[in-house]
Coordinates of C-alpha atoms in Angstrom, one line a residue:
M1 CA 0.1 -0.3 0.0
T2 CA 1.0 3.8 -0.8
V3 CA 0.0 6.7 1.7
L4 CA -0.2 9.3 -0.7
A5 CA 0.7 13.3 0.2
L6 CA -2.0 15.8 -0.8
A7 CA -0.2 17.7 -3.3
G8 CA 1.2 15.0 -4.9
A9 CA -2.1 13.1 -5.0
F10 CA -4.5 15.9 -5.8
V11 CA -3.5 19.2 -6.2
F12 CA -2.5 18.9 -9.9
A13 CA -5.9 17.8 -10.8
P14 CA -7.3 20.3 -13.2
P15 CA -11.1 21.1 -13.9
S16 CA -11.6 20.4 -17.5
G17 CA -14.0 23.0 -18.3
P18 CA -12.6 26.3 -19.2
A19 CA -10.5 24.5 -21.8
A20 CA -13.3 22.4 -23.1
A21 CA -15.0 25.9 -23.7
L22 CA -12.1 26.9 -25.7
D23 CA -12.2 24.7 -27.8
L24 CA -15.7 25.4 -29.1
L25 CA -14.0 28.6 -30.4
G26 CA -11.5 26.7 -32.4
F27 CA -13.4 27.8 -35.4
L28 CA -12.4 31.5 -34.9
G29 CA -8.7 30.5 -34.4
F30 CA -8.5 29.8 -30.8
G31 CA -6.4 26.9 -29.5
S32 CA -5.9 25.9 -33.4
D33 CA -3.7 22.8 -33.6
K34 CA -1.9 24.0 -36.6
P35 CA 1.7 24.6 -35.6
P36 CA 3.5 27.8 -36.4
T37 CA 5.6 27.8 -39.7
P38 CA 9.3 26.3 -39.5
S39 CA 12.0 28.5 -39.8
A40 CA 15.7 29.2 -38.8
A41 CA 15.2 31.0 -35.7
A42 CA 12.5 28.8 -34.0
L43 CA 11.6 25.1 -33.5
P44 CA 7.7 24.7 -33.7
Y45 CA 6.4 21.2 -33.0
E46 CA 3.7 19.0 -33.6
V47 CA 1.6 17.2 -30.5
T48 CA -0.3 14.3 -30.2
I49 CA -1.7 12.0 -27.7
D50 CA -1.8 8.2 -27.7
G51 CA -3.5 5.6 -25.2
A52 CA -5.9 8.4 -23.9
D53 CA -9.0 6.4 -24.6
A54 CA -10.8 6.6 -21.3
K55 CA -13.3 9.2 -20.7
G56 CA -12.1 12.3 -19.5
V57 CA -8.4 11.5 -20.1
E58 CA -7.5 13.0 -23.2
Q59 CA -9.0 16.7 -21.9
A60 CA -6.8 16.3 -18.5
V61 CA -3.4 15.6 -20.6
K62 CA -4.3 18.5 -22.7
D63 CA -5.2 20.9 -19.2
A64 CA -2.0 19.4 -17.6
S65 CA 0.2 20.0 -20.6
N66 CA 2.4 22.8 -21.1
L67 CA 3.6 21.1 -24.3
Y68 CA -0.2 21.3 -25.3
K69 CA -0.9 24.6 -24.4
L70 CA 2.1 26.2 -25.8
R71 CA 2.1 24.4 -29.2
N72 CA 1.3 27.8 -31.1
E73 CA 4.6 29.1 -29.5
A74 CA 7.7 27.7 -31.1
P75 CA 10.5 27.5 -28.6
A76 CA 13.9 28.4 -29.6
G77 CA 15.6 25.4 -30.0
G78 CA 16.0 22.0 -29.3
E79 CA 17.1 22.1 -25.2
A80 CA 13.8 24.5 -24.6
L81 CA 11.7 21.7 -26.1
V82 CA 13.4 19.0 -24.6
F83 CA 12.8 20.9 -21.0
L84 CA 9.2 21.8 -21.7
A85 CA 8.5 17.9 -22.3
E86 CA 10.1 17.1 -19.4
S87 CA 8.4 19.0 -17.2
D88 CA 5.3 17.6 -18.3
L89 CA 6.2 14.6 -17.1
P90 CA 5.2 14.8 -13.3
R91 CA 2.3 17.5 -14.4
V92 CA 0.1 14.4 -16.8
L93 CA 1.3 11.8 -14.1
D94 CA -0.4 14.0 -11.8
A95 CA -3.5 14.7 -13.7
L96 CA -4.1 10.9 -14.3
W97 CA -3.7 10.1 -10.9
G98 CA -6.5 12.7 -10.1
L99 CA -9.0 10.6 -12.4
G100 CA -7.9 7.6 -10.2
Y101 CA -5.2 5.8 -12.7
Y102 CA -2.7 5.0 -9.9
D103 CA -0.9 2.6 -11.7
A104 CA -0.7 5.0 -14.7
T105 CA 2.3 5.4 -16.6
V106 CA 3.5 8.6 -19.3
E107 CA 6.2 9.1 -21.6
I108 CA 7.1 11.4 -24.0
E109 CA 8.9 10.7 -27.7
V110 CA 10.5 14.3 -28.9
A111 CA 11.7 13.6 -32.3
G112 CA 11.3 9.6 -31.6
V113 CA 13.9 10.0 -28.7
R114 CA 11.8 9.0 -25.5
L115 CA 12.1 10.6 -22.1
R116 CA 11.0 8.9 -18.8
L117 CA 9.7 10.3 -15.5
G118 CA 13.2 9.9 -13.3
G119 CA 15.0 8.8 -16.0
G120 CA 17.4 12.0 -16.2
P121 CA 18.5 13.9 -19.3
N122 CA 18.9 12.3 -22.3
P123 CA 21.6 14.3 -24.8
A124 CA 19.8 12.7 -27.9
A125 CA 16.7 14.4 -27.8
P126 CA 17.7 18.2 -28.3
R127 CA 19.8 17.2 -31.5
A128 CA 17.0 15.0 -33.1
A129 CA 15.0 17.8 -32.5
E130 CA 17.3 20.3 -34.0
A131 CA 17.2 18.0 -36.9
Y132 CA 14.1 19.5 -37.9
R133 CA 14.8 23.2 -37.8
N134 CA 13.9 24.9 -40.9
R135 CA 12.2 21.6 -42.4
A136 CA 9.0 20.7 -40.4
P137 CA 7.5 20.9 -37.1
V138 CA 9.1 18.7 -34.6
P139 CA 7.2 15.6 -33.8
V140 CA 5.9 15.3 -30.3
R141 CA 4.3 12.3 -28.9
V142 CA 2.8 11.9 -25.5
V143 CA 2.0 8.2 -24.6
V144 CA -0.3 7.4 -22.0
Q145 CA -0.7 3.9 -20.3
T146 CA -3.5 4.6 -17.8
G147 CA -4.3 1.0 -16.2
R148 CA -7.3 0.4 -14.4
E149 CA -9.2 3.0 -12.6
F150 CA -8.9 2.5 -8.9
T151 CA -12.3 2.9 -6.8
L152 CA -12.8 4.2 -3.6
R153 CA -13.2 1.2 -0.8
R154 CA -13.4 2.8 2.6
I155 CA -14.6 6.8 3.4
A156 CA -14.2 7.6 7.4
V157 CA -14.7 11.1 8.5
I158 CA -13.5 11.8 12.2
D159 CA -14.7 14.1 14.6
G160 CA -11.1 16.0 15.5
R161 CA -12.7 16.6 18.8
T162 CA -13.6 13.2 20.3
G163 CA -11.6 10.8 17.6
G164 CA -14.9 8.9 16.6
P165 CA -17.3 9.4 14.0
F166 CA -19.6 12.3 13.7
P167 CA -23.0 12.2 14.4
P168 CA -25.4 11.8 11.3
A169 CA -27.3 14.8 12.0
E170 CA -24.0 17.0 12.0
M171 CA -22.1 15.1 9.0
P172 CA -25.3 13.4 6.9
Q173 CA -24.1 11.4 4.3
R174 CA -25.6 13.9 1.4
V175 CA -23.0 16.4 2.7
I176 CA -20.0 13.9 2.8
G177 CA -21.2 12.9 -0.8
L178 CA -18.9 10.1 -1.0
N179 CA -19.7 5.9 -1.4
P180 CA -17.9 2.7 -1.9
G181 CA -17.2 1.6 -5.3
D182 CA -17.3 5.8 -6.4
P183 CA -14.3 6.5 -8.7
A184 CA -11.1 7.6 -7.1
H185 CA -11.0 11.3 -8.1
S186 CA -9.1 13.8 -6.3
A187 CA -11.9 16.4 -7.8
D188 CA -14.8 14.6 -6.1
I189 CA -12.6 13.9 -2.8
L190 CA -11.3 18.0 -2.3
A191 CA -14.9 18.4 -3.3
A192 CA -16.3 16.5 -0.5
Q193 CA -13.6 18.0 1.7
S194 CA -14.8 21.3 1.0
R195 CA -18.5 20.5 1.3
M196 CA -18.2 19.3 5.0
V197 CA -16.3 22.7 5.9
D198 CA -19.0 24.4 4.5
R199 CA -21.3 22.5 6.3
L200 CA -19.7 23.1 9.8
R201 CA -19.5 26.6 9.0
D202 CA -23.0 27.0 8.0
L203 CA -23.5 25.7 11.8
S204 CA -21.9 28.2 13.2
H205 CA -18.0 26.6 13.5
P206 CA -16.3 29.9 11.9
F207 CA -13.0 27.9 12.1
A208 CA -13.8 24.4 10.8
K209 CA -11.1 23.1 9.2
V210 CA -10.0 19.4 7.7
S211 CA -7.1 18.9 9.8
R212 CA -6.0 15.8 8.2
L213 CA -6.5 14.0 5.0
E214 CA -5.3 11.0 4.2
P215 CA -5.7 8.8 1.2
V216 CA -4.2 5.2 0.9
V217 CA -4.1 3.2 -2.3
D218 CA -3.7 -0.3 -2.5
H219 CA -2.6 -1.0 -5.6
P220 CA -3.0 -5.2 -5.5
A221 CA -6.5 -4.5 -4.7
G222 CA -7.1 -1.0 -7.3
A223 CA -8.8 0.5 -4.3
M224 CA -8.2 3.5 -2.0
D225 CA -9.0 4.1 1.5
V226 CA -9.9 7.8 2.4
T227 CA -9.9 9.0 6.1
F228 CA -10.8 12.8 6.6
T229 CA -10.3 14.1 10.4
V230 CA -12.5 17.2 10.6
T231 CA -11.8 19.8 13.3
P232 CA -15.0 22.1 14.1
G233 CA -13.4 24.7 16.0
P234 CA -15.9 26.6 18.5
V235 CA -19.6 27.8 17.8
A236 CA -19.7 31.6 17.5
R237 CA -22.0 34.1 17.3
L238 CA -21.2 37.6 15.3
G239 CA -19.5 40.0 17.2
P240 CA -19.3 44.1 16.8
I241 CA -19.6 44.6 13.1
T242 CA -17.3 47.8 12.1
M243 CA -17.2 49.8 9.2
S244 CA -14.5 51.8 7.7
G245 CA -13.3 53.7 4.3
L246 CA -16.0 56.1 4.1
T247 CA -15.4 59.7 3.7
T248 CA -18.0 62.0 2.2
V249 CA -20.9 59.5 2.9
D250 CA -22.8 59.3 6.4
P251 CA -22.2 56.2 7.8
A252 CA -25.8 55.9 9.7
P253 CA -27.7 55.3 6.3
V254 CA -25.2 52.6 5.0
R255 CA -25.2 50.9 8.1
S256 CA -29.0 50.7 8.3
F257 CA -28.4 48.0 4.9
I258 CA -26.5 45.7 7.1
Y259 CA -29.9 43.6 8.6
A260 CA -27.1 41.3 10.5
E261 CA -26.7 42.3 14.4
Q262 CA -24.2 41.3 17.0
G263 CA -24.9 38.4 18.9
D264 CA -26.6 36.5 15.6
P265 CA -25.4 33.0 15.0
Y266 CA -22.5 33.1 12.7
S267 CA -22.7 31.8 8.9
P268 CA -21.6 32.4 5.7
A269 CA -24.7 33.2 4.3
E270 CA -25.1 36.2 6.9
L271 CA -22.1 37.7 5.7
A272 CA -23.0 37.2 2.3
G273 CA -25.9 38.8 2.9
I274 CA -24.5 42.2 4.3
R275 CA -22.5 42.0 0.8
K276 CA -25.4 41.7 -0.8
S277 CA -27.5 44.3 0.8
L278 CA -24.7 46.8 0.8
A279 CA -24.2 46.8 -3.1
R280 CA -27.3 48.2 -3.1
V281 CA -26.2 51.6 -2.1
E282 CA -25.4 53.3 -5.2
A283 CA -22.6 55.5 -3.6
L284 CA -20.5 52.4 -2.9
G285 CA -18.0 50.7 -4.5
S286 CA -16.1 47.8 -3.3
I287 CA -17.2 45.7 -0.3
R288 CA -15.2 43.5 1.6
I289 CA -16.2 41.4 4.3
R290 CA -13.5 40.5 7.1
E291 CA -13.6 37.9 10.1
A292 CA -11.5 38.3 13.0
D293 CA -8.8 35.3 13.0
K294 CA -9.8 34.5 16.7
L295 CA -13.0 34.7 18.8
D296 CA -13.1 37.9 21.2
A297 CA -13.1 38.0 25.2
N298 CA -17.4 37.4 24.8
G299 CA -17.0 34.2 22.3
E300 CA -18.1 36.3 19.6
L301 CA -16.7 36.6 15.9
P302 CA -15.8 40.4 15.2
V303 CA -16.6 41.4 11.7
F304 CA -14.8 44.0 9.5
V305 CA -16.9 45.6 6.9
E306 CA -14.4 47.7 4.5
L307 CA -15.9 50.1 2.1
T308 CA -14.6 52.3 -0.4
E309 CA -16.8 55.2 -2.6
R310 CA -17.7 55.1 -6.0
K311 CA -17.1 58.3 -8.1
M312 CA -20.6 60.2 -7.1
R313 CA -21.5 61.5 -10.2
A314 CA -22.2 59.8 -13.5
V315 CA -23.6 60.1 -16.9
G316 CA -25.1 57.2 -19.5
A317 CA -27.0 56.5 -22.3
S318 CA -28.3 53.3 -23.8
A319 CA -30.4 52.3 -27.0
L320 CA -33.3 49.5 -27.5
Y321 CA -34.3 48.1 -31.0
S322 CA -37.0 46.1 -32.4
T323 CA -38.4 45.7 -35.6
I324 CA -41.8 45.9 -34.8
D325 CA -41.4 49.1 -32.3
G326 CA -38.7 50.9 -33.7
P327 CA -35.7 52.6 -31.6
Q328 CA -35.5 53.9 -28.4
L329 CA -32.7 56.3 -26.9
N330 CA -32.2 56.6 -23.3
A331 CA -29.7 59.1 -21.5
Y332 CA -29.2 60.2 -17.5
W333 CA -27.4 62.2 -15.5
T334 CA -27.1 60.9 -11.7
H335 CA -25.8 62.0 -8.5
R336 CA -24.9 59.1 -5.8
N337 CA -24.3 61.2 -2.8
L338 CA -26.2 64.3 -3.0
F339 CA -26.7 65.5 0.5
G340 CA -23.6 63.6 1.9
G341 CA -26.4 60.6 3.2
A342 CA -25.9 58.7 -0.2
E343 CA -29.0 60.0 -1.3
T344 CA -29.2 59.5 -5.1
L345 CA -30.7 62.0 -7.8
R346 CA -31.3 60.9 -11.3
L347 CA -32.6 62.8 -14.0
E348 CA -33.2 60.9 -17.2
G349 CA -35.0 61.1 -20.6
S350 CA -35.9 58.7 -23.6
V351 CA -37.1 59.3 -27.0
F352 CA -38.5 56.6 -29.3
Q353 CA -40.3 56.5 -32.2
A354 CA -43.9 56.9 -32.1
T355 CA -46.8 55.2 -33.6
R356 CA -48.8 57.4 -36.3
N357 CA -52.2 57.7 -36.1
D358 CA -53.0 57.1 -39.9
G359 CA -51.1 53.6 -39.8
E360 CA -48.6 55.1 -42.3
P361 CA -45.1 53.5 -41.7
L362 CA -42.2 55.9 -41.4
K363 CA -40.3 55.6 -44.8
S364 CA -37.3 57.9 -44.7
I365 CA -36.0 60.4 -42.0
Q366 CA -36.9 63.2 -43.9
D367 CA -40.4 62.4 -43.3
L368 CA -39.8 62.8 -39.5
T369 CA -42.1 64.9 -38.0
W370 CA -42.6 65.9 -33.7
A371 CA -45.7 64.1 -33.9
D372 CA -43.3 60.9 -34.9
L373 CA -41.8 61.1 -31.7
G374 CA -42.8 59.9 -28.0
W375 CA -40.8 61.5 -25.4
R376 CA -40.5 60.9 -21.1
L377 CA -38.5 63.8 -19.1
G378 CA -38.4 62.7 -15.2
F379 CA -36.3 62.4 -12.4
T380 CA -36.2 60.0 -9.3
F381 CA -34.8 60.9 -5.7
M382 CA -34.3 58.2 -2.5
K383 CA -33.1 59.5 0.6
P384 CA -32.0 56.1 2.1
G385 CA -31.9 55.3 6.2
L386 CA -34.1 57.8 7.3
W387 CA -32.8 58.7 10.8
G388 CA -30.5 55.8 10.7
T389 CA -33.6 53.5 11.0
R390 CA -34.6 51.0 7.6
T391 CA -37.2 53.2 6.0
D392 CA -36.1 55.1 2.6
L393 CA -37.9 58.4 1.3
L394 CA -38.8 57.8 -2.4
A395 CA -39.8 60.7 -5.0
S396 CA -40.3 60.9 -8.5
A397 CA -41.8 63.0 -11.0
A398 CA -42.3 62.7 -15.0
F399 CA -43.7 64.5 -17.9
A400 CA -44.5 62.2 -20.7
R401 CA -46.2 61.7 -24.8
E402 CA -46.6 58.6 -25.6
S403 CA -47.7 57.4 -28.9
T404 CA -48.6 54.1 -29.5
D405 CA -51.0 51.5 -31.5
A406 CA -53.6 51.3 -28.9
Y407 CA -53.3 55.5 -27.9
V408 CA -51.9 58.8 -27.6
A409 CA -51.6 60.6 -24.3
R410 CA -50.0 63.5 -22.8
H411 CA -49.4 63.6 -19.4
V412 CA -47.6 64.9 -16.1
G413 CA -47.2 63.8 -12.5
G414 CA -45.2 62.1 -9.4
D415 CA -44.9 59.9 -6.6
L416 CA -43.9 60.4 -3.0
A417 CA -43.6 57.2 -0.9
L418 CA -41.7 56.1 2.2
R419 CA -40.3 52.3 1.8
Y420 CA -39.6 50.1 4.8
R421 CA -36.6 47.3 4.5
W422 CA -37.5 44.4 7.0
T423 CA -35.1 42.6 5.7
D424 CA -32.7 42.2 2.6
L425 CA -35.6 40.4 0.9
T426 CA -38.4 41.9 2.0
S427 CA -39.7 45.8 1.8
A428 CA -43.2 47.4 2.0
Q429 CA -43.9 51.2 0.2
A430 CA -46.8 53.2 0.6
G431 CA -47.2 56.8 -1.0
L432 CA -49.3 59.2 -2.7
R433 CA -49.4 59.6 -6.6
F434 CA -50.5 62.4 -8.7
D435 CA -51.1 62.2 -12.5
R436 CA -53.1 64.7 -14.7
G437 CA -53.3 64.0 -18.5
Q438 CA -55.1 63.4 -22.1
A439 CA -55.5 59.9 -23.2
S440 CA -57.1 59.4 -26.9
N441 CA -57.7 56.2 -28.7
V442 CA -60.2 54.8 -31.2
Q443 CA -63.1 55.3 -28.3
G444 CA -62.6 58.8 -27.9
Q445 CA -60.6 61.3 -25.7
I446 CA -60.6 61.0 -21.9
D447 CA -59.2 64.5 -19.6
Y448 CA -58.6 62.9 -16.0
T449 CA -56.8 63.9 -12.9
L450 CA -55.9 61.0 -10.5
V451 CA -54.9 60.7 -7.3
G452 CA -53.8 57.7 -5.8
L453 CA -52.8 55.9 -2.7
P454 CA -50.3 53.1 -3.8
V455 CA -48.9 50.2 -1.7
S456 CA -46.7 47.2 -2.6
V457 CA -44.8 44.4 -1.0
T458 CA -41.6 43.4 -2.6
Y459 CA -39.8 40.2 -2.1
D460 CA -36.5 39.6 -3.8
S461 CA -33.9 36.8 -3.1
T462 CA -32.4 37.0 -6.4
D463 CA -28.2 36.9 -6.4
R464 CA -27.5 39.4 -9.2
P465 CA -29.9 42.4 -10.7
L466 CA -29.2 42.3 -14.3
D467 CA -28.9 38.5 -14.7
P468 CA -30.2 36.4 -11.9
T469 CA -28.9 32.8 -11.6
R470 CA -31.2 31.8 -8.7
G471 CA -33.9 32.7 -6.3
I472 CA -37.5 34.7 -6.8
R473 CA -38.7 37.9 -7.1
A474 CA -42.1 38.8 -6.8
T475 CA -44.3 41.9 -6.1
A476 CA -47.8 42.7 -5.3
S477 CA -49.0 46.6 -5.5
L478 CA -52.8 48.1 -4.9
T479 CA -53.6 51.5 -6.1
P480 CA -56.8 53.4 -5.3
Y481 CA -57.5 56.4 -7.0
P482 CA -60.8 57.5 -4.9
S483 CA -62.9 60.4 -5.9
F484 CA -62.9 62.2 -2.6
L485 CA -59.4 62.5 -3.1
G486 CA -60.1 64.2 -6.2
S487 CA -59.8 61.9 -8.8
T488 CA -62.2 62.4 -11.8
V489 CA -62.3 58.2 -12.0
N490 CA -63.0 56.6 -9.0
M491 CA -60.9 53.1 -9.5
T492 CA -58.5 50.7 -8.0
I493 CA -56.1 49.0 -9.9
G494 CA -54.0 45.4 -8.7
R495 CA -51.2 44.1 -9.7
A496 CA -49.4 40.9 -8.7
G497 CA -45.8 39.2 -10.5
A498 CA -43.3 36.8 -9.9
S499 CA -40.5 35.4 -11.4
A500 CA -37.9 32.7 -10.3
Y501 CA -34.9 31.3 -11.6
W502 CA -32.9 27.9 -11.0
S503 CA -29.6 26.7 -12.0
V504 CA -29.2 23.4 -13.3
D505 CA -25.7 22.9 -12.7
E506 CA -23.2 24.4 -10.3
D507 CA -21.4 26.9 -12.8
S508 CA -25.0 27.9 -13.8
D509 CA -24.3 27.3 -17.2
I510 CA -27.9 26.6 -17.8
I511 CA -30.4 28.4 -15.8
L512 CA -34.6 27.9 -16.2
A513 CA -36.3 31.2 -15.7
G514 CA -39.8 31.4 -15.4
R515 CA -42.2 34.8 -14.8
V516 CA -46.0 35.1 -14.3
G517 CA -47.9 38.7 -14.3
F518 CA -51.8 39.5 -13.6
G519 CA -53.6 42.6 -13.2
T520 CA -57.1 43.6 -12.6
L521 CA -59.0 47.1 -12.6
L522 CA -61.8 47.5 -10.2
G523 CA -64.6 50.2 -9.8
A524 CA -64.8 52.0 -13.3
D525 CA -66.4 50.6 -16.5
I526 CA -63.8 50.4 -19.2
D527 CA -64.9 53.3 -21.0
A528 CA -64.3 55.7 -18.0
V529 CA -60.5 54.4 -18.2
P530 CA -57.9 56.3 -19.2
A531 CA -56.7 54.3 -22.5
N532 CA -53.0 54.4 -20.6
Y533 CA -54.4 53.2 -17.6
R534 CA -55.6 50.1 -19.2
F535 CA -53.7 46.6 -19.4
Y536 CA -52.1 45.5 -22.2
A537 CA -49.8 42.6 -23.4
G538 CA -47.6 42.4 -26.3
G539 CA -43.9 43.5 -27.0
G540 CA -40.7 43.0 -26.0
G541 CA -41.0 43.0 -21.9
S542 CA -44.3 40.8 -22.2
V543 CA -44.9 38.5 -25.3
R544 CA -42.0 38.8 -27.8
G545 CA -43.3 38.4 -31.2
Y546 CA -46.4 40.8 -31.1
K547 CA -46.1 44.3 -31.1
Y548 CA -46.3 46.5 -28.2
Q549 CA -49.6 46.6 -26.6
S550 CA -51.0 44.6 -28.9
L551 CA -52.7 41.9 -27.4
S552 CA -55.9 43.0 -26.0
P553 CA -59.4 43.7 -27.2
R554 CA -59.6 45.3 -30.6
I555 CA -61.7 47.5 -32.6
G556 CA -60.6 46.5 -36.2
L557 CA -56.7 46.1 -35.7
D558 CA -56.9 49.0 -33.0
P559 CA -56.1 47.4 -29.4
T560 CA -58.3 49.5 -26.9
G561 CA -57.0 47.7 -23.8
G562 CA -58.7 45.5 -21.3
L563 CA -59.6 45.3 -17.1
S564 CA -57.5 42.7 -16.6
L565 CA -54.1 41.1 -17.7
L566 CA -52.4 37.6 -17.6
D567 CA -49.2 37.1 -19.2
G568 CA -46.1 34.7 -18.7
S569 CA -42.7 33.5 -19.9
V570 CA -40.4 30.7 -19.7
E571 CA -36.7 30.7 -20.7
A572 CA -33.5 28.1 -21.0
R573 CA -30.5 30.3 -20.7
I574 CA -27.5 28.6 -21.8
K575 CA -24.0 29.3 -21.9
V576 CA -22.0 28.0 -24.8
T577 CA -18.7 29.5 -23.6
D578 CA -18.0 32.3 -20.9
T579 CA -19.1 34.8 -23.0
I580 CA -22.3 33.5 -25.7
G581 CA -25.1 31.9 -24.4
I582 CA -28.4 31.0 -26.5
V583 CA -32.1 31.5 -25.0
P584 CA -35.1 29.3 -26.0
F585 CA -38.1 31.0 -24.9
V586 CA -41.4 31.0 -25.1
D587 CA -44.1 34.1 -24.0
A588 CA -48.1 33.7 -23.7
G589 CA -50.3 36.9 -22.7
M590 CA -53.4 38.7 -23.1
A591 CA -55.5 41.8 -22.0
Y592 CA -58.9 41.0 -21.2
E593 CA -62.5 42.9 -21.4
N594 CA -63.6 42.0 -18.0
R595 CA -62.0 42.7 -14.6
Y596 CA -60.6 39.0 -14.4
P597 CA -59.0 36.8 -17.3
D598 CA -61.9 35.1 -18.7
F599 CA -60.1 33.8 -22.0
K600 CA -62.7 35.0 -24.0
E601 CA -59.8 36.4 -25.9
T602 CA -57.2 34.1 -27.7
L603 CA -54.0 34.0 -25.7
G604 CA -51.2 35.3 -27.7
I605 CA -48.0 33.2 -28.1
G606 CA -44.7 33.6 -29.3
A607 CA -41.8 31.5 -29.4
G608 CA -38.1 32.2 -30.5
V609 CA -34.6 32.0 -29.4
G610 CA -32.2 34.5 -28.1
L611 CA -28.1 35.3 -28.1
R612 CA -26.8 36.6 -25.2
Y613 CA -23.2 37.9 -25.1
Y614 CA -22.2 38.3 -21.3
T615 CA -20.2 41.5 -20.3
P616 CA -19.5 42.6 -16.7
I617 CA -22.2 45.1 -16.5
G618 CA -24.8 42.6 -17.9
P619 CA -25.6 40.9 -21.1
I620 CA -26.4 42.1 -24.6
R621 CA -29.2 40.6 -25.4
L622 CA -30.5 39.8 -29.0
D623 CA -34.1 37.9 -29.5
V624 CA -35.8 36.5 -32.4
A625 CA -39.4 36.0 -32.1
V626 CA -42.5 34.7 -33.9
P627 CA -46.3 34.9 -33.3
L628 CA -47.3 31.5 -33.3
N629 CA -51.0 32.3 -33.4
K630 CA -50.5 34.9 -36.0
R631 CA -53.4 37.6 -36.4
A632 CA -54.1 40.1 -39.1
G633 CA -51.5 43.0 -38.5
D634 CA -49.0 40.8 -36.9
R635 CA -45.7 40.3 -38.5
P636 CA -44.2 36.8 -39.0
V637 CA -40.7 37.6 -37.4
T638 CA -39.5 40.1 -34.7
L639 CA -36.0 41.4 -33.7
Y640 CA -35.3 42.8 -29.9
I641 CA -32.1 44.0 -29.2
G642 CA -31.3 45.3 -25.3
V643 CA -28.9 45.3 -22.5
G644 CA -30.0 43.0 -19.3
Q645 CA -32.2 39.5 -19.5
A646 CA -36.1 39.7 -20.7
F647 CA -36.6 39.6 -17.3

């Protein structure tokens, strides 16, 4: 039997994912197998791998081999090429051990001269390589003999406190994840080690560690016995949470975004929650959470939050385009620390192509008039952490002209609200809304004044705002517009929506995403409701493949809007490489004339496929969609371009 050192047995077993993804780009010229042209100044070579027939072996050899990785960079001479080959021998052998082939052997032939691990220098190899100079690539052959694949036989997890096994409740088998008969892969053993430490840290043991990992290989039996000695360390609670690094931003409102408190049980999830919630403060740049290396006198673990501030002012612009709805341009200016308390002020405007009342398309830029443009100008303001509490003050106002197939509306209004954050996941909001305007559609014109009392509740457990990989978003709102406050239309609008995201694999290369939305309008008859307050479906943020707001009751080809709405989407977000992804999707939805969806209108269903280019700020999105139940006036194919996922 052989007792293996951890470094020798396991450290050099690399993951196969990145290299596999790189090979997918071979058609673009990355990782090409064609060697450089022979010359007098360099000695290109060509690598072949023999004997790597078992699953995963060839890729593991390629990942470990510097000869393979540097095959497009010709060395200067034979000595350098042979040195590269000799350094590959232990690397490739370690990779094979990592796959459970502990009887494996590796040899490398350079120009027909064989090099063996431990065989010492072979002066014939550089000379044989030099014979190819300025003639042809030097043939380099990696010869692998894997032997049999070893399996796990006995797996023991020892509690470092007692010297005996862990209680199943503290270290269940699903956490260990190894079973007799499994392949003796080093990556699986190291992953089990990480899971066991993570399990104990989740149980408030911040200093948990695997104090000893002892793999023993039985060569005659083709088996491995592995023993983990795991030392949990003390149970701890969170100690004082100290912030540092702020110079121009008042710490009090920032501190209101830290929901963990001294005395709470320690867990990595609590620390991750601190980072996630602080990331919502726009004035902050980098956020580093650091734990003390020992407990304090109270048996608590001090936590240090180290912050930096962002540039306080920013300006930006974006563009959207769809072949149905046309272009849209957006621009904004923002200040992230207006009065020194992390207040944000954002001024923004957008302009877009409006639908002509006569339905005629815009044929050239020379035909463009002011009536062909829709626009919106407005501001939003937030003062977080009023008086150091978890209450935020929100204000916004906008002046807009909208012109779509459904209506033309001009209106001005604003909101004033207070939002209370119970936790990083859940918040509630209530306030006052005012809107005054004029809306007209095929049924006529309505001049209106609306004063509402909106209330809403939001839940968000997603991990990333623009490209979530897991979690749920849900919101529900109710806005009454009572006549006693001055509203000319006595009505109540209710909305609810939710989206969910699930990573199929650990690397989040495949994500299933779905959303559903519902709306209803109570109180007023539809003829009294301004057209811009009715419900519609269709468009890039609703049912792709259909024109914006086109899915509703209609008079002729003109949508009139409804008193209720039901829509939803499902997507499979599949990464092909680190930066490229494809997204097949299906959307469905319709607005209905009655106050609740009665399905008297034919449900609009759109389907298609999207392309994603992933950037540090979020994915760039290109979607192609078709309406599956095409109606009069619907186009056969629609293209959408934007930033961020569809939902």
